[in-house]
Coordinates of C-alpha atoms and ligand atoms in Angstrom, one line a residue:
X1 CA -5.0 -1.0 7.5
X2 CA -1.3 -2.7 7.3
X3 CA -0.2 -0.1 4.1
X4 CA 0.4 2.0 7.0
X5 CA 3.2 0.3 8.2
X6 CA 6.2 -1.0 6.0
X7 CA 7.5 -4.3 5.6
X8 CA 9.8 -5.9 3.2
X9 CA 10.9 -9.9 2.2
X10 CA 14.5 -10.9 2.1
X11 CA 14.0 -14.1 0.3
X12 CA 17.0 -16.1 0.2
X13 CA 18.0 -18.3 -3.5
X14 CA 17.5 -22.1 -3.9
X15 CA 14.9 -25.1 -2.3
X16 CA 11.8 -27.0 -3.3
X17 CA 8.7 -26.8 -1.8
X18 CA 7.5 -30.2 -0.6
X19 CA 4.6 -31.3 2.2
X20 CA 1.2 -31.0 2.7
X21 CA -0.6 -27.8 3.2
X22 CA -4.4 -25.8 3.4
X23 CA -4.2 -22.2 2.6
X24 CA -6.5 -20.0 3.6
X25 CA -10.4 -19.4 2.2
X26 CA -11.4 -18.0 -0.8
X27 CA -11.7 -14.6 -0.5
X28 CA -14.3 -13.8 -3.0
X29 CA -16.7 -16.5 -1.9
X30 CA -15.2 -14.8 1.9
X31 CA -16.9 -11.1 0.3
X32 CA -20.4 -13.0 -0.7
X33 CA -20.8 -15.3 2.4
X34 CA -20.7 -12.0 4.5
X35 CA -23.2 -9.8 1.9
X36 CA -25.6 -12.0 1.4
X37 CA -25.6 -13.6 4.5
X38 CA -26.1 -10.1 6.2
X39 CA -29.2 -9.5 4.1
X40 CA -30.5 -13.1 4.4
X41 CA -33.4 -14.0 6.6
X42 CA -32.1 -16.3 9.6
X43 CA -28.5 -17.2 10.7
X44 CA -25.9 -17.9 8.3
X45 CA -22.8 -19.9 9.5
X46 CA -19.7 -19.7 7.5
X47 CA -16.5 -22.1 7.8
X48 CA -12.9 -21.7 6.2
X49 CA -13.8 -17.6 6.4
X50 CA -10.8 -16.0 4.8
X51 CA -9.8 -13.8 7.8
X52 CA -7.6 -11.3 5.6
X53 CA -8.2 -7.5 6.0
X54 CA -10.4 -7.5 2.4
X55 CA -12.8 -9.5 3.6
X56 CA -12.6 -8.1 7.4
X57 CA -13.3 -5.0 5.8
X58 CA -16.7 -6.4 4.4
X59 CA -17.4 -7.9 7.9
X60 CA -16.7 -4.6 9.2
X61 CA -18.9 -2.7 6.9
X62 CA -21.8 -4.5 7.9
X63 CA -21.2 -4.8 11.4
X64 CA -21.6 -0.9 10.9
X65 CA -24.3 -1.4 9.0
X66 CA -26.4 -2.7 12.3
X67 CA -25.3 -6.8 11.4
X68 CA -24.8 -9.0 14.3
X69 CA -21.3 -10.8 12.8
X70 CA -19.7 -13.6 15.7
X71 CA -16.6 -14.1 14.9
X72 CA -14.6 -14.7 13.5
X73 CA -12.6 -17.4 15.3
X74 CA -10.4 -20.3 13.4
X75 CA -12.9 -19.2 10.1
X76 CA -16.3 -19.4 11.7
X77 CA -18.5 -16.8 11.0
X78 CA -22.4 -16.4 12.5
X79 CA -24.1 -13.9 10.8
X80 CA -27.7 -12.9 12.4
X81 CA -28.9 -11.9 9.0
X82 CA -31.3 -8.6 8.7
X83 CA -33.3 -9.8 5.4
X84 CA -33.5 -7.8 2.2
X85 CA -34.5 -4.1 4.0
X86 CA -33.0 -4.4 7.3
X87 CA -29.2 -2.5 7.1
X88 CA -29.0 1.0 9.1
X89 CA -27.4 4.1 8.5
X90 CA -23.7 3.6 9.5
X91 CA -22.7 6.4 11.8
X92 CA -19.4 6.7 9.7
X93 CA -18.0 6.8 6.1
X94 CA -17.7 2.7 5.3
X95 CA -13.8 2.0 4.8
X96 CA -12.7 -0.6 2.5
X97 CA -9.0 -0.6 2.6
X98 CA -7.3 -2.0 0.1
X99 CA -10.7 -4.2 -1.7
X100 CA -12.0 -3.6 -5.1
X101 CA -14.3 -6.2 -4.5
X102 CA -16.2 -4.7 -1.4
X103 CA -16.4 -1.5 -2.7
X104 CA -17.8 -2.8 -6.4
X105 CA -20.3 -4.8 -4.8
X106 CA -21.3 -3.1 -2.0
X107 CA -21.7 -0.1 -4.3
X108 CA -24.6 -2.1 -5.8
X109 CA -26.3 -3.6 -2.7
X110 CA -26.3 0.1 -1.1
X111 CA -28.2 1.9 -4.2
X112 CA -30.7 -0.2 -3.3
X113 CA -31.1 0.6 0.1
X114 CA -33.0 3.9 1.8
X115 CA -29.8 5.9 3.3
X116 CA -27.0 7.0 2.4
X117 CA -23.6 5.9 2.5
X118 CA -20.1 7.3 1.8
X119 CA -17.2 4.7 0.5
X120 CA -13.5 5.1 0.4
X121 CA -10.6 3.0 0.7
X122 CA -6.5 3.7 0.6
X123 CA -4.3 4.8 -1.8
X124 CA -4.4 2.0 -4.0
X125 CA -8.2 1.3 -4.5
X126 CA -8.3 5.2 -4.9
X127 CA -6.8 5.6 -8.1
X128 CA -8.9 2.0 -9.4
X129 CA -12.0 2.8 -11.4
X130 CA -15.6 3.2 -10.6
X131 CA -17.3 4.4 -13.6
X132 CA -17.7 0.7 -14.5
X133 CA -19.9 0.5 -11.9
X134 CA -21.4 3.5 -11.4
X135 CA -22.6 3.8 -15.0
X136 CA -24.4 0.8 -15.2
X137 CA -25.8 1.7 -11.8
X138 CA -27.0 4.9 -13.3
X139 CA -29.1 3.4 -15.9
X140 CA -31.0 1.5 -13.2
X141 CA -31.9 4.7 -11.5
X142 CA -29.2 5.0 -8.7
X143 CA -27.0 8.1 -7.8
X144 CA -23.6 7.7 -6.8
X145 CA -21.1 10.5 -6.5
X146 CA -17.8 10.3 -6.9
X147 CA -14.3 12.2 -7.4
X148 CA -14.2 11.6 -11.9
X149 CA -14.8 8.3 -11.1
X150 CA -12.6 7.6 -8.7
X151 CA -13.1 7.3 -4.8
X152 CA -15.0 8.4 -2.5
X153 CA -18.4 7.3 -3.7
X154 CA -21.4 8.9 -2.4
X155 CA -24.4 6.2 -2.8
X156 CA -27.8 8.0 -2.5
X157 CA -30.3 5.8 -1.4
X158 CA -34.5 5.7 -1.5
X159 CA -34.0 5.7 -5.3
X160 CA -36.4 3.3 -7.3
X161 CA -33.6 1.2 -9.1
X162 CA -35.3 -0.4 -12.3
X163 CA -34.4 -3.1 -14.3
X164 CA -31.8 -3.2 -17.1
X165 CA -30.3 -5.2 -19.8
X166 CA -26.7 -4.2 -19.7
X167 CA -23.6 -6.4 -21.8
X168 CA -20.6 -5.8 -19.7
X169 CA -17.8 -3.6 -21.6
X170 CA -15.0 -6.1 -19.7
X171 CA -15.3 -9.2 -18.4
X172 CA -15.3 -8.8 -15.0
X173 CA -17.1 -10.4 -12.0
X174 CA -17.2 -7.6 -9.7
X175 CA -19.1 -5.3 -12.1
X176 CA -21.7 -8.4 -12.5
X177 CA -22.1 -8.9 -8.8
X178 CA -22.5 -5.7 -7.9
X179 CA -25.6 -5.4 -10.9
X180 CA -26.6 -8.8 -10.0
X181 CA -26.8 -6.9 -5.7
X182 CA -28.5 -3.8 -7.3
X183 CA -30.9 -6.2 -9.7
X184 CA -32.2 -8.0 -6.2
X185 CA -33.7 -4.2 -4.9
X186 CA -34.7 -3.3 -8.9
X187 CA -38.3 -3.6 -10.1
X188 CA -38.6 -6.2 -13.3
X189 CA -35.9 -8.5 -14.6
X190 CA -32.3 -7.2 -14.7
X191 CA -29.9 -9.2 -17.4
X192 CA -26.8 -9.0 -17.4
X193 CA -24.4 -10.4 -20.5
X194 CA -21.2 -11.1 -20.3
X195 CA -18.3 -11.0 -23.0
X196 CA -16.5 -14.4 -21.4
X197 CA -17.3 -16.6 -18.6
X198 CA -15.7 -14.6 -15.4
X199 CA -16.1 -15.7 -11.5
X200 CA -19.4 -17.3 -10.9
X201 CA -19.7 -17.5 -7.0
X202 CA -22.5 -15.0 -6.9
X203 CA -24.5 -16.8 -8.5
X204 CA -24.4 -20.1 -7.2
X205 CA -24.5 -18.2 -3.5
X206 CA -27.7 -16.2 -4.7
X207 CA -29.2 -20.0 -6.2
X208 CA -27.7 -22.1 -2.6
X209 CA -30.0 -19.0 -0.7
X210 CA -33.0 -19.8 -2.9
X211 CA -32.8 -16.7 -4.7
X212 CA -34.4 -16.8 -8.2
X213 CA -31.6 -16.4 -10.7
X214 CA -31.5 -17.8 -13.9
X215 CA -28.1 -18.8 -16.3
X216 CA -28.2 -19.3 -19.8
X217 CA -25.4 -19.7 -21.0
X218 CA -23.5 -16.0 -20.9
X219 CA -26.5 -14.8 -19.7
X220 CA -27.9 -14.4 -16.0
X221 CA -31.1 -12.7 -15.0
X222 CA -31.9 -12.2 -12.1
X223 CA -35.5 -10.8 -10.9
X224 CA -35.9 -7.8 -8.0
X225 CA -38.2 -8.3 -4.8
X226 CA -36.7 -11.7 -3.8
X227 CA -35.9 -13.3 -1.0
X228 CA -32.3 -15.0 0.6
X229 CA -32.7 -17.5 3.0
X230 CA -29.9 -18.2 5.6
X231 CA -27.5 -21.7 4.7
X232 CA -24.4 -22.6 5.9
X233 CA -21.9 -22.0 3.8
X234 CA -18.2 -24.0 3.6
X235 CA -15.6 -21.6 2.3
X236 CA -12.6 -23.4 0.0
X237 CA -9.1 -22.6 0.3
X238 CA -8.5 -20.0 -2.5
X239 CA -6.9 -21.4 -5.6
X240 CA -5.5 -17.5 -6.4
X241 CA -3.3 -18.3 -2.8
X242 CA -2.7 -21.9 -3.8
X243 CA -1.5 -20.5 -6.8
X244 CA 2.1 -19.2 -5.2
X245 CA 2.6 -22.8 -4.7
X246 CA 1.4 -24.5 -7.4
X247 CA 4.1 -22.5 -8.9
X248 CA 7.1 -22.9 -6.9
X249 CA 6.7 -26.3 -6.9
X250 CA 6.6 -26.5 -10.8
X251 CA 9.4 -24.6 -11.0
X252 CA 12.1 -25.8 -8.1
X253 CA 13.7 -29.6 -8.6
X254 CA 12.6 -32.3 -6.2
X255 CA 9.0 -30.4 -5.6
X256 CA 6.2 -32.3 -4.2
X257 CA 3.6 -30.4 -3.0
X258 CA -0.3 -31.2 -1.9
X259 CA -2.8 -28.1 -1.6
X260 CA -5.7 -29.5 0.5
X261 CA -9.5 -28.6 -0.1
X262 CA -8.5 -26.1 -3.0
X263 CA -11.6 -24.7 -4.7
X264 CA -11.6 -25.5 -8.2
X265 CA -14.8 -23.7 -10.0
X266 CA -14.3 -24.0 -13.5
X267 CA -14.2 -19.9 -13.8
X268 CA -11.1 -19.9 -11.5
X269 CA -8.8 -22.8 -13.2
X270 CA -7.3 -20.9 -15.7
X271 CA -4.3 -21.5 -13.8
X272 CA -4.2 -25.2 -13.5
X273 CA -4.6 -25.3 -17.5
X274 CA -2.1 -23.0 -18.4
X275 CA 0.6 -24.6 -16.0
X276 CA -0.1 -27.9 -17.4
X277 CA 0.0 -26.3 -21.2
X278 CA 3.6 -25.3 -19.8
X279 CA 4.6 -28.8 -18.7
X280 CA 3.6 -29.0 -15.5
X281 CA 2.7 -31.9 -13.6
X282 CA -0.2 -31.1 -11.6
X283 CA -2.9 -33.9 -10.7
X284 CA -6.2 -33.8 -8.8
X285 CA -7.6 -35.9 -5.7
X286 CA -10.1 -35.9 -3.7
X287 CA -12.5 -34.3 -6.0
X288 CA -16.2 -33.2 -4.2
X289 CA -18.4 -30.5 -4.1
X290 CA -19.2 -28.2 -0.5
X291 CA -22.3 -25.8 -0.9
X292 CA -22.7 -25.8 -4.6
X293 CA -18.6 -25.3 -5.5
X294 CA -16.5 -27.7 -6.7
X295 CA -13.1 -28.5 -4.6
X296 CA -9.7 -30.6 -4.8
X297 CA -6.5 -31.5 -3.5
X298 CA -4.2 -30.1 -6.0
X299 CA -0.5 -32.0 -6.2
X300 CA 2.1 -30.2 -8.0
X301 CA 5.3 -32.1 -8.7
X302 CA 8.3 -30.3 -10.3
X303 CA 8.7 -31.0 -14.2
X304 CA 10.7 -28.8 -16.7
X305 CA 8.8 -26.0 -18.0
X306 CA 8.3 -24.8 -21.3
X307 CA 7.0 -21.1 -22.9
X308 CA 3.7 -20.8 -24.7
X309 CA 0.9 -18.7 -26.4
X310 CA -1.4 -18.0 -23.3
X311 CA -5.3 -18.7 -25.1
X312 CA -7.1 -16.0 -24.4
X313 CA -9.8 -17.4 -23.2
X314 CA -8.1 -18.5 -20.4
X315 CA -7.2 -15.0 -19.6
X316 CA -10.5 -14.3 -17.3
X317 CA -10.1 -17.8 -15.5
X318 CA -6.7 -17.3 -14.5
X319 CA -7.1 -12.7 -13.8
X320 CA -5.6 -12.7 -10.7
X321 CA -2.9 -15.7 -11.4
X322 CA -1.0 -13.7 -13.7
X323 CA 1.8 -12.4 -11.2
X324 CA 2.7 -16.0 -10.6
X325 CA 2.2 -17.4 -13.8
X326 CA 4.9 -14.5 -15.1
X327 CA 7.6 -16.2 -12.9
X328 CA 6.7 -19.9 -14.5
X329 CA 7.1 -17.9 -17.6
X330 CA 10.9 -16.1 -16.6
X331 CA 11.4 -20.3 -15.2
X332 CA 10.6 -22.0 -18.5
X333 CA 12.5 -22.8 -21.7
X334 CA 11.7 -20.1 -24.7
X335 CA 9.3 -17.7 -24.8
X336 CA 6.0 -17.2 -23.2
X337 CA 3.2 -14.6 -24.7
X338 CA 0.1 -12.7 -22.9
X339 CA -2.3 -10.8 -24.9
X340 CA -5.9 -9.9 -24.2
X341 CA -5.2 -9.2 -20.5
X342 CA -5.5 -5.2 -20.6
X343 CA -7.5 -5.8 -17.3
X344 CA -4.2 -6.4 -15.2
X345 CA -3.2 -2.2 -15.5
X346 CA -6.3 -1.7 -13.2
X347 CA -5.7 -4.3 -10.1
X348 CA -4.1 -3.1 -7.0
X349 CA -1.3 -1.9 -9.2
X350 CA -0.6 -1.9 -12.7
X351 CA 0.4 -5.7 -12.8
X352 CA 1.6 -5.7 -16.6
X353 CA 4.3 -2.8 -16.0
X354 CA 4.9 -4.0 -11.6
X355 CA 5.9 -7.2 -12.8
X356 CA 8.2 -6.5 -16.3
X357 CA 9.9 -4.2 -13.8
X358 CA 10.5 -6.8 -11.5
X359 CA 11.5 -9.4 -13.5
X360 CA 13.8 -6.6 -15.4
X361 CA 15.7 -6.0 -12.3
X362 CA 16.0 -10.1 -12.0
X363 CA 17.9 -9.9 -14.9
X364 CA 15.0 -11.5 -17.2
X365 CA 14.0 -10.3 -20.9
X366 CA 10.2 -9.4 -19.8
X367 CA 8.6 -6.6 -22.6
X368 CA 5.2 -5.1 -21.1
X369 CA 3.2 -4.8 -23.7
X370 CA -0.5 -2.8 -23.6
X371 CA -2.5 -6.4 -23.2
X372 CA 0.1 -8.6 -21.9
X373 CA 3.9 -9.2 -21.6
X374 CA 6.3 -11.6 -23.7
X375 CA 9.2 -13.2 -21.6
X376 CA 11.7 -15.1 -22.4
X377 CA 12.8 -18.0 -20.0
X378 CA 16.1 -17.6 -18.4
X379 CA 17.6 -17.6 -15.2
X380 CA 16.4 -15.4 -12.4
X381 CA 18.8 -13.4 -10.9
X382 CA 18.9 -11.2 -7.6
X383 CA 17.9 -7.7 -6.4
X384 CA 15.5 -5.5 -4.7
X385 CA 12.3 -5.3 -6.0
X386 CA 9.1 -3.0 -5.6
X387 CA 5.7 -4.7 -5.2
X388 CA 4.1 -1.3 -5.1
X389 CA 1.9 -2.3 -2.0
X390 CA 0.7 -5.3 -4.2
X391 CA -0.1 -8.6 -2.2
X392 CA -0.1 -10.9 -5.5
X393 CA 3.2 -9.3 -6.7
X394 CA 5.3 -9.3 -3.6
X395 CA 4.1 -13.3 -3.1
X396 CA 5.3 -13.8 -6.5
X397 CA 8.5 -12.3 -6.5
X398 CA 9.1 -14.2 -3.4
X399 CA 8.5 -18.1 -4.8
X400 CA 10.7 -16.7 -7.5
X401 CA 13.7 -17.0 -5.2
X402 CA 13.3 -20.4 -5.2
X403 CA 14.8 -20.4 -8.7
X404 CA 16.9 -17.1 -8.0
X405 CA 21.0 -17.3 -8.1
X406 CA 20.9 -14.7 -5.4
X407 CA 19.0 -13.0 -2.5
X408 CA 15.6 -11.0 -3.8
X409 CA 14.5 -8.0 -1.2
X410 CA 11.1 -7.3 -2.1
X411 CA 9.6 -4.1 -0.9
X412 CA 6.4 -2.5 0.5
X413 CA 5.3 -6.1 1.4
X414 CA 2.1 -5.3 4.1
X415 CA -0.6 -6.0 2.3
X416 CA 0.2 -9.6 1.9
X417 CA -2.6 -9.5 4.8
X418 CA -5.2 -8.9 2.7
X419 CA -5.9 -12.1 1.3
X420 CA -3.0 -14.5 2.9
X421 CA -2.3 -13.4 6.3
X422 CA -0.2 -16.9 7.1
X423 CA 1.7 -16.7 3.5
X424 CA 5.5 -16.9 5.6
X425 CA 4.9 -19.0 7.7
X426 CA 3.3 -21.3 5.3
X427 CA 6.0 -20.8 2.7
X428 CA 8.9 -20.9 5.2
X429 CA 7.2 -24.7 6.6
X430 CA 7.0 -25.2 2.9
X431 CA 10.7 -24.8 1.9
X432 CA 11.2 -21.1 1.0
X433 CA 13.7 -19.5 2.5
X434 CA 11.9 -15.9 3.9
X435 CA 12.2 -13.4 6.2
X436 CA 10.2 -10.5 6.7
X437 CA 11.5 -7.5 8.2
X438 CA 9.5 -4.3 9.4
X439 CA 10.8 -1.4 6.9
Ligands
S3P501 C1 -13.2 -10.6 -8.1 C2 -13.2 -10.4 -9.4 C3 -12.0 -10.0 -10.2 C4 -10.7 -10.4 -9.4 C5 -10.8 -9.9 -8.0 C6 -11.9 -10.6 -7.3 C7 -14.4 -10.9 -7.4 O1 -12.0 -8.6 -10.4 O2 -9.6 -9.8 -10.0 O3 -9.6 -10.2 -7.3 O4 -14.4 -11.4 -6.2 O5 -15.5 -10.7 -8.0 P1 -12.6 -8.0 -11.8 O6 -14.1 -8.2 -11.7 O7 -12.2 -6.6 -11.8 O8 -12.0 -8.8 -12.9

């Protein structure tokens, strides 16, 4: 994986962001095209595949797993799908780099199955925890190992997995999919509830395969003994990469950006609402719906922005937006406020502290607080930063320059490649000023 080997942005002050652009797919619809598709019955094809390491290291897993994966070339996929019972023993421990999302889910689809497997990952997703998943999994009869929660997991398989009501402690999508995985190999009626409407991808994949799954309102159940069947499946570009733009363009004069073919499932627009609650003038086009999720062109011209009270229940809806939306924050007038987002300390770093670091350095008044932050607008300064190996942090800091009053140097940049492979290049054809240097 790329945290091997350093890099860092020198991102120079000043520009607007202006043109036309499609960023790359979504990379949690990326996971579930290849998961399910592996354990459908006939061949699933998959356009706009997000070919980031994350979800090349799902492809990877079940390539090793005994799935025949083509691909993939310009984001086509062919997966010769196995059905329900048809993985194999991988010779090997399964490596998932630096993705919290194919280890959570895959933790679930392999307690169902009748080997077993060993999962690790790097340095970051080792110190993430597992327990939310392995405890729920538990209850349903499966026996995973791990070091006090953390990685590697040993999954044992041939265990009768039973049905379980479970209400999620957090509101998180991984932990759902990866019960909503286990519930498909589980005898009786597994229901899941959760606290606040998170990601919904699984489920519309699981109902677009003809799997029976059933949502009522904050509930889903989802039956075991079921059957996928193969579709093709149309990846969107990934509104949590589009987001590094929306924001640069609401935060540099003369902006006029367009973000083609964006998806925009209502569980992942937190970040449209809250930039227009801040001011911004953000419009929608094009507006249609590829294999049962809703997409857009998203245009984001520059307007002055102003500090709020983040709602909280946009909080789930906009998780992994937060890196970016903290820079609109340290960009607007007055003072913007975060609570109710404790989730952030667990992501590939500890986003709350990463970023009030950051933006401390940059000369803005940022105060971490246990749920949140509280910034107050002002103007961006320069300095080196430290991403701490964190894609969504080192893109941030580096559409911050174009508000900056000097050069930012943002460090330990690699893993940029795990969901936007392209981000300089598109950012440099964009407007921003960038150059990424090995070291
Ligand atoms: C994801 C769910 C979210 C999100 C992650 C992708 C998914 O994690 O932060 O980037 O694809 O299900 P949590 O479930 O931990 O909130």
């Amino acid at each position: 994986m790329s945290g091997q080997q350093q890099k860092q942005y020198i991102v120079q002050p000043g520009g607007k962001l202006t043109g036309e652009l499609r960023v790359p797919g979504d990379k949690s619809i990326s996971h579930r095209s290849i998961m399910l598709g592996a354990i459908a019955e006939g061949v699933t094809q998959v356009t706009g595949f997000l070919e980031g390491e994350d979800a090349l290291a799902t492809l990877t897993a079940f390539r090793e797993m005994g799935v025949k994966i083509e691909g993939p070339e310009a984001g086509r996929v062919t997966i010769h799908g196995v059905g329900m019972n048809g993985l194999t023993l991988p010779e090997n421990a399964l490596d998932l780099g630096n993705s919290g999302t194919s280890i959570r889910l895959l933790s679930g689809l392999l307690a169902g199955q009748n080997f077993n497997t060993v999962l690790k990952g790097d340095s970051s997703l080792a110190k993430r925890p597992m327990g939310r998943v392995i405890d729920p999994l538990a209850k349903m009869g499966a026996v995973i190992g791990s070091h006090e929660g953390k990685l590697p997991l040993h999954v044992q398989g041939g265990n009768a997995l039973y049905a379980i009501a479970y209400e999620l402690p957090m509101a998180s999508a991984q932990v759902k999919s990866c019960l909503l995985l286990a519930g498909m190999y589980a005898k009786g009626k597994t229901i899941i509830v959760e606290p606040a409407p998170t990601r919904d991808h699984s489920e519309r994949m699981l109902a677009g395969m003809s799997y029976p799954i059933e949502v009522d309102g904050n509930k889903i159940t989802i039956e075991g003994g079921g059957r996928l069947l193969a579709t093709d499946i149309d990846v969107p570009s990934d509104i949590s990469s589009a987001t590094f733009f929306m924001v640069g363009a609401a935060i540099a004069p003369d902006s006029d950006i367009t973000l083609r073919h964006v998806g925009i499932n209502p569980t992942r627009i937190g970040v449209i609402n809250i930039l227009k609650l801040m001011g911004a003038n953000i419009t929608l086009s094009n507006e249609a719906v590829t294999g049962g999720e809703p997409v857009a062109d998203i245009r984001v011209r520059y307007a002055p922005l102003k500090g709020i009270q983040i709602p909280v229940e946009q909080v789930p809806l906009a998780i992994d937006e937060f890196p970016a939306i903290f820079i609109a924050a340290a960009c607007a007038d007055g003072q913007t406020v975060l609570t109710g987002a404790e989730e952030l300390r667990v992501k590939e770093s500890d986003r709350i502290q990463a970023m009030a670091d950051g933006l401390t350095i940059l000369g803005i008044d940022a105060t971490a607080t246990d749920d949140g932050m509280i910034i107050e607008g002002g103007t961006v300064g320069s300095g080196e930063v430290d991403s701490l190996g964190d894609h969504r942090i080192a893109m941030s800091f580096a559409i911050a320059g174009l508000q900056a009053g000097g050069t930012i140097i943002i460090k330990d940049c690699a893993n940029v490649a795990t969901s936007f492979p392209n981000f300089v290049e598109l950012a440099s054809t964009s407007g921003l000023v960038l150059d990424e240097l090995d070291g």
